Amino acid sequence: MSINDSPNRLGRLLPLLLLAAVFAAYAPAIPGPYVWDDLSLIAQNPTLDDDGNLARYFFEDLGHFNQQPREMGFYRPLQALTFHLEVKIFGRNAAAQRIDNLLLHVIAVLALFGLARRLLRSDGWGFFAALLYAWHPLCTEQVCLIANRGGMLTGAFSLTALYCLARAAENRVGAAWHWYVLAGASQLAALLAKPEALVLVAPALAWLWLQPERPPRSRGFVTGILTGGLAALFAIWHWLVLGISHAHKAVAVPLPTRLLAVPFLTLHALQLSLLPVSLRAIRKVDLADWAAPSRLIPAMICWALILLLAWRLRRRSPAFAFATLLFAATMAPGSGVIALVRPVAEHYYYLPAAGACLMLAALFHLVSPSLAGRGQSGRASLIRCLAFVLAALFLLGTSNRATIWADPEQLWTDNVAKEPRSSEALNNLGTVAIEKGNATTAVAWFEKAVAANPANQKARLNLAHGLILLERLADAFAALQPVLQADPCQTKALLLLGRLLATSELPAARQTAEATQPAETCRAWIVLGEALGLENAGNAIAARLRYEHFLALSPRHPLAPAVRQRLAAGNRPASDPLPSLSEPF
């Protein structure tokens, strides 16, 4: 089909083509296993089996739901709820949950199609914008990594809310109320999926301002009250009532440095959105370097030129101006203003990529009719061909990334090839080796991860776990010591310490364990580790006694229900609810 400006041609077929386009591009990823954070959030998460957690998802930080209570700065009630329902219906089935992610991506793509065809006044170019988004390689991490479900829900519901507000603007006030209701419900769902949806107010009002035929001022008032009111109520609930902060506590980069890095970081995000090459899950970024004048000044000049172009084209191409604002607004939460562990992550750019795709479609749409109007129909056809070539390249890129995401070993091998000094990627490659039963290879990767970043506690813990499997017990305790010195009640370290005690008589390990006895909660983790170690050694009777001791020490421990299930079964259940001792970063 050629891209054209016929307003209703094949209108009913285009959404079906977009649905097929999404599944065609991501088909290689569907059968893939759980990967990365999927393991801790879903595969090894016992809270998903307890229906008593349903209400807690809406009142607590995500920490309680990720194996152990801790303040993570994540409020994701809809994400937790969807995981719970999926486990209830499908069990722990990565393929089924990934298909749900694809369906959410389809909703986001269709909503962008609805927005684009209205601003561009073209089914064909609107379809092109949506097709680019359906096949955008930068969206692959967000779609394939189930643990990022919050971003998928926010993307789908945010774009749906904007689409409903656009439909409301097309109707009389009396006939638009149901579109406003749907917009409000979609915005609320987006907020409950991820707080980033707070930025919806800006593009919602910009849509009304950029319409060729301005709606009555009352529409702007209703839209502002609806979107702004919901955002304000959510902010009060999230930060004042629940008291959950969004910033990551572990980030040490000072605010002035993060602010100075914003121009280059956002320009880098735009470059990735328009030219998605050399993608990888983990990137090493130096914000101090990005905040330097040599980066800051050119980036500010580039942004000034882009914003000036958007302003000059606001009448000839309102779609380009709206797309620029949509990109800027949705990039704001991941721009560096908020403290994030990884300042650059591809899943942050899922919503901004929608703005980038609309920017490209608007530029193609602007140039093609202009050439045709000057009698240069041949060049106009060339522009359409170039558009299709771009879409095809996006499809190839996404299919390649989907294939990589379907295989954890291939994912992290590819990442290490692009970031050879990434401690996180090296650690994750080690966890893949552990899961395949190759402890020797895993230990080699974990040692490289610790060498690349001695402060990477998860790599040290995984190294200790691998050394225990290799029966290098003294080396394992040496790997644990720095972690326990930094945090004497680090739960994973205490579990491993308990395993050491169950299989060795290291005096230093015994002294460390005895020092934790006054703190019963900490002591419970050691006892649980001893039980696991005894069970793995085949000493079922002694393991049972340690499990019972664990329950006596901490009957309300988050893992207490799983331990009771283990004792009731007499041995380890087929679906093991206890946490893995090998955790990806």
XYZ file of C-alpha atoms in Angstrom, residues 420-428 430 442-465 467 475 478-480 482-483 585:
42
model
C 33.147 -4.398 28.160
C 33.650 -2.548 31.471
C 30.026 -2.676 32.584
C 30.022 -4.390 35.977
C 26.244 -4.901 35.772
C 26.356 -6.594 32.359
C 29.266 -8.812 33.433
C 27.356 -9.773 36.570
C 24.249 -10.627 34.574
C 27.503 -14.659 35.292
C 29.983 -17.884 36.396
C 32.698 -17.216 38.982
C 34.994 -15.917 36.230
C 32.313 -13.424 35.104
C 31.537 -12.377 38.685
C 35.231 -11.758 39.368
C 35.389 -9.515 36.298
C 32.254 -7.689 37.490
C 33.795 -7.040 40.927
C 37.073 -5.922 39.324
C 35.163 -3.474 37.094
C 33.260 -2.049 40.082
C 34.325 -3.137 43.596
C 31.219 -1.408 45.005
C 28.861 -3.735 43.093
C 27.439 -5.660 46.041
C 25.254 -7.937 43.932
C 28.286 -9.089 41.973
C 30.092 -9.829 45.254
C 27.097 -11.777 46.553
C 26.801 -13.739 43.332
C 30.553 -14.391 43.446
C 30.183 -15.781 46.971
C 27.307 -17.993 45.818
C 32.335 -20.012 45.185
C 37.066 -17.497 49.304
C 36.124 -13.316 51.851
C 33.729 -12.167 49.112
C 30.934 -11.712 51.693
C 32.907 -6.312 52.433
C 29.130 -6.574 51.995
C 21.753 -6.486 38.923
